[in-house]
Amino acid sequence: MRARLSAVGWDTDLAIEPAGPPPAPVRDTVVVAVEACGVCHRDCIDRSGRFAFIRVPITPGHEAVGRVVAVGPDVTAWKVGDRVASMHRDACGDCDACAIGETSLCTRAAAVFGLMVDGGYASWMLAPERALYPVPDSIPAALAAVFHCTLGTAYRGLVRGGALAAGMRALVVGANGGVGAAAVQVASRLGAVVVAVIRDPEHARLVEALGAAAVVVDGDGRFHKRLPGGPVDVAIDCVGAPTFNGSLRSLKLGGRVVAVGNVVEARVELNLGYAITRGLRIIGSSGATRHDMDEVLSLHARQPFRVPIHAELPLAEADRAQRLVARGGLAGRIVLVPPHHGP
Ligand SMILES: [Zn+2]
Ligand SMILES: [Zn+2]
């Protein structure tokens, strides 16, 4: 079974159709029998047509976990039976960015799941070997599916982007979402004091349980006026235009704001003088490299992370799942489970 987006937009439901048998993988690709695939807000952005390069028809989904069931002749990293999960896209392995391990900045990656090549809303997925990272059997499928896009994104944003270190103050804006809840845990695990910004007071207990030292409930983007303990070293903004200037104005001199969320189409207005005179840094960050994932997995092995899962739904309900995510306000992620999985 697989879901198909036949045209961008929300007028036509995602189609559910037979996936057929997987092809024999060529070159450096592998076939993965999908155990589960996360439904990400980016899938909704993809569907809305905000990336001009989307190719339709396409199978959505960049958050798949499963087992390798066949490998192409040039594959060196994987063998049949390995448990793997997808990153957002592949990497060429030899451009300047790849040469220094910055694979998420690869300039030649041709396969972005759900946009340029078919993704994980399916019983099986064809994936370039460099678009995958290894996942231990001990991590349940729903958590493993969303691990990269939540914990990986949070880790890369905070550590590589924001240079967060023990003893610093971190602000997580949109702390009840998938990346936000992950960022609260990663930042507190790294020894930072975490202040969480949420919109709905009913999520306060969740983010406190994940490690937030203080919670600000905000409805108008002016949370910087009410920050317990004052300004922060690093803010990670998982929302976008409605909160970005609040995040920027929450920073100490020399602080960093890491932008990882862009949930509405509106552009951000920037007071350049404010950023210049305070020596602020604005860092965009997306996804994580395989090296980042190794580090997140080793933190997880010492003390397991939690990603709240709102629901595990059958793959046949892919359209309903995307509409739920698009509407927003869920405390946790939705994960799709295909009817048959495993080798
Ligand atoms: Zn995602
Ligand atoms: Zn490259």
CSV table of N, CA and C in Angstrom, one decimal, residues 196-204 214-220 222-223 226:
chain,number,residue,atom,x,y,z
A,196,ALA,N,10.6,27.5,28.4
A,196,ALA,CA,9.7,27.1,27.3
A,196,ALA,C,8.6,28.0,27.0
A,197,VAL,N,8.3,28.3,25.8
A,197,VAL,CA,7.2,29.2,25.4
A,197,VAL,C,6.2,28.3,24.7
A,198,ILE,N,4.9,28.4,25.2
A,198,ILE,CA,3.8,27.6,24.6
A,198,ILE,C,2.6,28.5,24.4
A,199,ARG,N,1.7,28.1,23.6
A,199,ARG,CA,0.5,29.0,23.4
A,199,ARG,C,-0.7,28.5,24.3
A,200,ASP,N,-0.7,27.2,24.5
A,200,ASP,CA,-1.9,26.7,25.2
A,200,ASP,C,-1.5,26.2,26.6
A,201,PRO,N,-2.1,26.8,27.6
A,201,PRO,CA,-1.7,26.4,29.0
A,201,PRO,C,-1.8,24.9,29.3
A,202,GLU,N,-2.6,24.2,28.6
A,202,GLU,CA,-2.8,22.8,28.9
A,202,GLU,C,-1.5,22.0,28.6
A,203,HIS,N,-0.5,22.6,27.8
A,203,HIS,CA,0.7,21.9,27.5
A,203,HIS,C,1.8,22.1,28.5
A,204,ALA,N,1.5,23.0,29.5
A,204,ALA,CA,2.6,23.4,30.5
A,204,ALA,C,3.1,22.2,31.2
A,214,ALA,N,11.1,26.7,33.4
A,214,ALA,CA,10.1,27.7,33.5
A,214,ALA,C,9.3,27.7,32.2
A,215,VAL,N,8.0,28.1,32.3
A,215,VAL,CA,7.1,28.0,31.1
A,215,VAL,C,6.4,29.4,31.0
A,216,VAL,N,6.4,29.9,29.8
A,216,VAL,CA,5.7,31.2,29.5
A,216,VAL,C,4.5,30.8,28.6
A,217,VAL,N,3.3,31.1,29.0
A,217,VAL,CA,2.2,30.9,28.0
A,217,VAL,C,2.0,32.3,27.3
A,218,ASP,N,2.0,32.2,26.0
A,218,ASP,CA,2.1,33.4,25.1
A,218,ASP,C,1.0,33.3,24.0
A,219,GLY,N,0.3,34.4,23.9
A,219,GLY,CA,-0.7,34.5,22.8
A,219,GLY,C,-0.5,35.5,21.8
A,220,ASP,N,0.5,36.4,22.0
A,220,ASP,CA,0.7,37.6,21.1
A,220,ASP,C,2.1,37.8,20.7
A,222,ARG,N,4.7,38.4,22.5
A,222,ARG,CA,5.5,39.4,23.3
A,222,ARG,C,6.0,38.7,24.5
A,223,PHE,N,6.3,37.4,24.4
A,223,PHE,CA,6.8,36.7,25.6
A,223,PHE,C,8.2,37.2,26.1
A,226,ARG,N,8.3,39.0,29.3
A,226,ARG,CA,7.9,38.3,30.6
A,226,ARG,C,8.8,37.0,30.8
